[in-house]
């Protein structure tokens, strides 16, 4: 199950992403918004972040005007690794190396076609594990306040 959320700035991308998910039979839960009317992106960031960190959804996708604000808000929730993606390489590498669990994109930055392309890459790229497990664990330790750079 994929958690979806956007504000008005990312609504156009989310319409295209939902069409892609429908066409591919990929299950999702839509946390809004449901129009291009102005709303506050932290609301949708929080809903999707909680859905992912609770285990209700395996991964999340968030869109706003730039992808940045909604990523910043989502990353405040413990356990979230939300990445702003503007290219195909980033979509792949943030899954492989950063073990990102939320993909963030900007409706005023990239096209709907690219958003669908990056979504496809993100959802079909596994976490690489290995040496990256250790680095992701270090990021989590920073979040937990237990990080020791000499450990
Ligand atoms: C809304 O105008 C805009 O600020 C929002 O979509 C996003 O780009 C914030 O980072």
PDB file of C-alpha atoms and ligand atoms in Angstrom:
ATOM      1  CA  UNK A   1       0.000   0.000   0.000  1.00  0.00           C
ATOM      2  CA  UNK A   2       1.370   3.408  -1.002  1.00  0.00           C
ATOM      3  CA  UNK A   3       0.429   6.530   0.978  1.00  0.00           C
ATOM      4  CA  UNK A   4      -0.283   9.594  -1.165  1.00  0.00           C
ATOM      5  CA  UNK A   5      -0.473  13.237  -0.172  1.00  0.00           C
ATOM      6  CA  UNK A   6      -0.156  16.640  -1.820  1.00  0.00           C
ATOM      7  CA  UNK A   7      -1.039  20.293  -1.507  1.00  0.00           C
ATOM      8  CA  UNK A   8      -2.427  22.499  -4.283  1.00  0.00           C
ATOM      9  CA  UNK A   9       1.070  23.022  -5.732  1.00  0.00           C
ATOM     10  CA  UNK A  10       1.508  19.295  -6.263  1.00  0.00           C
ATOM     11  CA  UNK A  11      -2.051  18.369  -7.116  1.00  0.00           C
ATOM     12  CA  UNK A  12      -1.367  18.139 -10.869  1.00  0.00           C
ATOM     13  CA  UNK A  13       1.426  15.635 -10.276  1.00  0.00           C
ATOM     14  CA  UNK A  14      -0.721  13.559  -7.925  1.00  0.00           C
ATOM     15  CA  UNK A  15      -3.504  13.234 -10.503  1.00  0.00           C
ATOM     16  CA  UNK A  16      -0.975  11.801 -12.954  1.00  0.00           C
ATOM     17  CA  UNK A  17       0.603   9.552 -10.306  1.00  0.00           C
ATOM     18  CA  UNK A  18      -2.786   8.121  -9.300  1.00  0.00           C
ATOM     19  CA  UNK A  19      -3.552   7.365 -12.935  1.00  0.00           C
ATOM     20  CA  UNK A  20      -0.232   5.491 -13.202  1.00  0.00           C
ATOM     21  CA  UNK A  21      -0.938   3.532 -10.003  1.00  0.00           C
ATOM     22  CA  UNK A  22      -4.462   2.659 -11.200  1.00  0.00           C
ATOM     23  CA  UNK A  23      -3.153   1.483 -14.571  1.00  0.00           C
ATOM     24  CA  UNK A  24      -0.588  -0.754 -12.857  1.00  0.00           C
ATOM     25  CA  UNK A  25      -2.952  -2.117 -10.211  1.00  0.00           C
ATOM     26  CA  UNK A  26      -0.863  -0.677  -7.380  1.00  0.00           C
ATOM     27  CA  UNK A  27      -2.868  -0.152  -4.185  1.00  0.00           C
ATOM     28  CA  UNK A  28      -2.743   3.263  -2.552  1.00  0.00           C
ATOM     29  CA  UNK A  29      -4.382   5.289   0.183  1.00  0.00           C
ATOM     30  CA  UNK A  30      -5.067   8.903  -0.735  1.00  0.00           C
ATOM     31  CA  UNK A  31      -4.648  11.345   2.158  1.00  0.00           C
ATOM     32  CA  UNK A  32      -5.608  14.401   0.033  1.00  0.00           C
ATOM     33  CA  UNK A  33      -5.787  17.170  -0.928  1.00  0.00           C
ATOM     34  CA  UNK A  34      -8.398  16.627  -3.603  1.00  0.00           C
ATOM     35  CA  UNK A  35      -8.305  19.863  -5.600  1.00  0.00           C
ATOM     36  CA  UNK A  36      -6.057  22.752  -6.650  1.00  0.00           C
ATOM     37  CA  UNK A  37      -7.540  24.979  -3.928  1.00  0.00           C
ATOM     38  CA  UNK A  38      -4.924  26.403  -1.560  1.00  0.00           C
ATOM     39  CA  UNK A  39      -4.183  24.270   1.519  1.00  0.00           C
ATOM     40  CA  UNK A  40      -1.334  23.863   4.033  1.00  0.00           C
ATOM     41  CA  UNK A  41       1.234  21.223   3.012  1.00  0.00           C
ATOM     42  CA  UNK A  42       2.236  20.150   6.587  1.00  0.00           C
ATOM     43  CA  UNK A  43      -1.213  18.563   7.054  1.00  0.00           C
ATOM     44  CA  UNK A  44      -0.641  16.143   4.175  1.00  0.00           C
ATOM     45  CA  UNK A  45       3.005  15.574   5.027  1.00  0.00           C
ATOM     46  CA  UNK A  46       1.987  14.551   8.546  1.00  0.00           C
ATOM     47  CA  UNK A  47      -0.774  12.190   7.410  1.00  0.00           C
ATOM     48  CA  UNK A  48       1.489  10.366   4.965  1.00  0.00           C
ATOM     49  CA  UNK A  49       4.433  10.313   7.385  1.00  0.00           C
ATOM     50  CA  UNK A  50       2.277   8.683  10.079  1.00  0.00           C
ATOM     51  CA  UNK A  51       0.857   6.164   7.607  1.00  0.00           C
ATOM     52  CA  UNK A  52       4.381   5.091   6.631  1.00  0.00           C
ATOM     53  CA  UNK A  53       5.959   5.040  10.091  1.00  0.00           C
ATOM     54  CA  UNK A  54       2.992   3.185  11.595  1.00  0.00           C
ATOM     55  CA  UNK A  55       3.427   0.440   8.995  1.00  0.00           C
ATOM     56  CA  UNK A  56       0.000   1.047   7.479  1.00  0.00           C
ATOM     57  CA  UNK A  57       1.724   1.902   4.187  1.00  0.00           C
ATOM     58  CA  UNK A  58       5.074   0.597   2.946  1.00  0.00           C
ATOM     59  CA  UNK A  59       6.092   3.763   1.100  1.00  0.00           C
ATOM     60  CA  UNK A  60       4.740   7.265   0.550  1.00  0.00           C
ATOM     61  CA  UNK A  61       4.619   9.881  -2.176  1.00  0.00           C
ATOM     62  CA  UNK A  62       4.210  13.591  -1.399  1.00  0.00           C
ATOM     63  CA  UNK A  63       3.941  16.500  -3.815  1.00  0.00           C
ATOM     64  CA  UNK A  64       3.875  20.248  -3.261  1.00  0.00           C
ATOM     65  CA  UNK A  65       5.062  23.188  -5.364  1.00  0.00           C
ATOM     66  CA  UNK A  66       8.740  22.380  -4.971  1.00  0.00           C
ATOM     67  CA  UNK A  67       8.643  19.089  -3.054  1.00  0.00           C
ATOM     68  CA  UNK A  68      10.794  20.803  -0.442  1.00  0.00           C
ATOM     69  CA  UNK A  69       8.345  22.079   2.166  1.00  0.00           C
ATOM     70  CA  UNK A  70       6.383  18.867   2.242  1.00  0.00           C
ATOM     71  CA  UNK A  71       9.632  16.868   2.588  1.00  0.00           C
ATOM     72  CA  UNK A  72      10.862  19.073   5.419  1.00  0.00           C
ATOM     73  CA  UNK A  73       7.586  18.579   7.279  1.00  0.00           C
ATOM     74  CA  UNK A  74       7.525  14.800   6.708  1.00  0.00           C
ATOM     75  CA  UNK A  75      11.130  14.460   7.875  1.00  0.00           C
ATOM     76  CA  UNK A  76      10.148  15.840  11.279  1.00  0.00           C
ATOM     77  CA  UNK A  77       8.312  12.570  11.962  1.00  0.00           C
ATOM     78  CA  UNK A  78      10.600   9.956  13.500  1.00  0.00           C
ATOM     79  CA  UNK A  79      11.355   7.150  11.089  1.00  0.00           C
ATOM     80  CA  UNK A  80      10.715   9.141   7.921  1.00  0.00           C
ATOM     81  CA  UNK A  81      13.363   9.379   5.221  1.00  0.00           C
ATOM     82  CA  UNK A  82      11.735  11.721   2.719  1.00  0.00           C
ATOM     83  CA  UNK A  83      13.725  12.693  -0.369  1.00  0.00           C
ATOM     84  CA  UNK A  84      13.102  15.499  -2.859  1.00  0.00           C
ATOM     85  CA  UNK A  85      13.690  14.065  -6.319  1.00  0.00           C
ATOM     86  CA  UNK A  86      14.149  16.031  -9.540  1.00  0.00           C
ATOM     87  CA  UNK A  87      15.797  13.411 -11.758  1.00  0.00           C
ATOM     88  CA  UNK A  88      15.753   9.693 -12.505  1.00  0.00           C
ATOM     89  CA  UNK A  89      19.166   9.067 -10.963  1.00  0.00           C
ATOM     90  CA  UNK A  90      18.024  10.567  -7.673  1.00  0.00           C
ATOM     91  CA  UNK A  91      14.827   8.493  -7.718  1.00  0.00           C
ATOM     92  CA  UNK A  92      16.903   5.328  -7.959  1.00  0.00           C
ATOM     93  CA  UNK A  93      19.757   6.230  -5.645  1.00  0.00           C
ATOM     94  CA  UNK A  94      17.622   7.518  -2.805  1.00  0.00           C
ATOM     95  CA  UNK A  95      16.026   4.066  -2.615  1.00  0.00           C
ATOM     96  CA  UNK A  96      19.296   2.137  -3.095  1.00  0.00           C
ATOM     97  CA  UNK A  97      21.557   4.138  -0.809  1.00  0.00           C
ATOM     98  CA  UNK A  98      19.376   6.258   1.501  1.00  0.00           C
ATOM     99  CA  UNK A  99      16.555   3.725   1.884  1.00  0.00           C
ATOM    100  CA  UNK A 100      14.123   6.598   1.377  1.00  0.00           C
ATOM    101  CA  UNK A 101      10.580   5.736   2.379  1.00  0.00           C
ATOM    102  CA  UNK A 102       8.839   8.830   0.993  1.00  0.00           C
ATOM    103  CA  UNK A 103       9.321  10.300  -2.477  1.00  0.00           C
ATOM    104  CA  UNK A 104       8.751  14.060  -2.712  1.00  0.00           C
ATOM    105  CA  UNK A 105       8.328  16.013  -5.941  1.00  0.00           C
ATOM    106  CA  UNK A 106       7.380  19.528  -6.999  1.00  0.00           C
ATOM    107  CA  UNK A 107       4.540  20.389  -9.349  1.00  0.00           C
ATOM    108  CA  UNK A 108       6.212  23.715 -10.179  1.00  0.00           C
ATOM    109  CA  UNK A 109       9.542  22.028 -10.884  1.00  0.00           C
ATOM    110  CA  UNK A 110       9.020  18.845 -12.890  1.00  0.00           C
ATOM    111  CA  UNK A 111       6.501  17.666 -15.493  1.00  0.00           C
ATOM    112  CA  UNK A 112       3.725  15.174 -14.855  1.00  0.00           C
ATOM    113  CA  UNK A 113       5.502  12.726 -17.190  1.00  0.00           C
ATOM    114  CA  UNK A 114       8.697  12.953 -15.147  1.00  0.00           C
ATOM    115  CA  UNK A 115       6.766  12.569 -11.886  1.00  0.00           C
ATOM    116  CA  UNK A 116       5.293   9.310 -13.180  1.00  0.00           C
ATOM    117  CA  UNK A 117       8.718   8.165 -14.422  1.00  0.00           C
ATOM    118  CA  UNK A 118      10.376   8.904 -11.075  1.00  0.00           C
ATOM    119  CA  UNK A 119       7.504   7.215  -9.230  1.00  0.00           C
ATOM    120  CA  UNK A 120       7.967   4.076 -11.331  1.00  0.00           C
ATOM    121  CA  UNK A 121      11.702   4.022 -10.598  1.00  0.00           C
ATOM    122  CA  UNK A 122      11.229   4.724  -6.882  1.00  0.00           C
ATOM    123  CA  UNK A 123       8.640   1.969  -6.415  1.00  0.00           C
ATOM    124  CA  UNK A 124      10.685  -0.590  -8.347  1.00  0.00           C
ATOM    125  CA  UNK A 125      14.093   0.003  -6.797  1.00  0.00           C
ATOM    126  CA  UNK A 126      15.082  -2.012  -3.699  1.00  0.00           C
ATOM    127  CA  UNK A 127      17.110  -0.877  -0.721  1.00  0.00           C
ATOM    128  CA  UNK A 128      20.688  -1.990  -1.336  1.00  0.00           C
ATOM    129  CA  UNK A 129      21.519  -2.744   2.295  1.00  0.00           C
ATOM    130  CA  UNK A 130      25.140  -3.741   2.998  1.00  0.00           C
ATOM    131  CA  UNK A 131      27.302  -0.721   3.799  1.00  0.00           C
ATOM    132  CA  UNK A 132      24.267   1.518   3.365  1.00  0.00           C
ATOM    133  CA  UNK A 133      22.478  -0.149   6.300  1.00  0.00           C
ATOM    134  CA  UNK A 134      25.194   1.196   8.572  1.00  0.00           C
ATOM    135  CA  UNK A 135      24.913   4.716   7.166  1.00  0.00           C
ATOM    136  CA  UNK A 136      21.125   4.753   7.370  1.00  0.00           C
ATOM    137  CA  UNK A 137      21.435   3.519  10.976  1.00  0.00           C
ATOM    138  CA  UNK A 138      23.769   6.465  11.648  1.00  0.00           C
ATOM    139  CA  UNK A 139      21.147   8.851  10.287  1.00  0.00           C
ATOM    140  CA  UNK A 140      18.580   7.215  12.567  1.00  0.00           C
ATOM    141  CA  UNK A 141      20.981   7.598  15.509  1.00  0.00           C
ATOM    142  CA  UNK A 142      21.184  11.337  14.801  1.00  0.00           C
ATOM    143  CA  UNK A 143      17.386  11.407  14.889  1.00  0.00           C
ATOM    144  CA  UNK A 144      17.350   9.441  18.156  1.00  0.00           C
ATOM    145  CA  UNK A 145      20.040  11.580  19.794  1.00  0.00           C
ATOM    146  CA  UNK A 146      22.309   8.561  20.213  1.00  0.00           C
ATOM    147  CA  UNK A 147      24.793   9.335  17.430  1.00  0.00           C
ATOM    148  CA  UNK A 148      28.463   8.941  18.292  1.00  0.00           C
ATOM    149  CA  UNK A 149      30.803   9.742  15.415  1.00  0.00           C
ATOM    150  CA  UNK A 150      33.600   7.836  17.174  1.00  0.00           C
ATOM    151  CA  UNK A 151      31.591   4.636  17.601  1.00  0.00           C
TER     152      UNK A 151
HETATM  153  C1  LIG B   1       2.505  26.659  -1.816  1.00  0.00           C
HETATM  154  O1  LIG B   1       2.345  27.870  -2.449  1.00  0.00           O
HETATM  155  C2  LIG B   1       3.963  26.243  -1.772  1.00  0.00           C
HETATM  156  O2  LIG B   1       4.640  27.036  -0.846  1.00  0.00           O
HETATM  157  C3  LIG B   1       4.084  24.779  -1.444  1.00  0.00           C
HETATM  158  O3  LIG B   1       3.419  24.037  -2.398  1.00  0.00           O
HETATM  159  C4  LIG B   1       5.500  24.214  -1.424  1.00  0.00           C
HETATM  160  O4  LIG B   1       6.189  24.540  -2.583  1.00  0.00           O
HETATM  161  C5  LIG B   1       6.283  24.463  -0.220  1.00  0.00           C
HETATM  162  O5  LIG B   1       7.438  24.027  -0.114  1.00  0.00           O
END
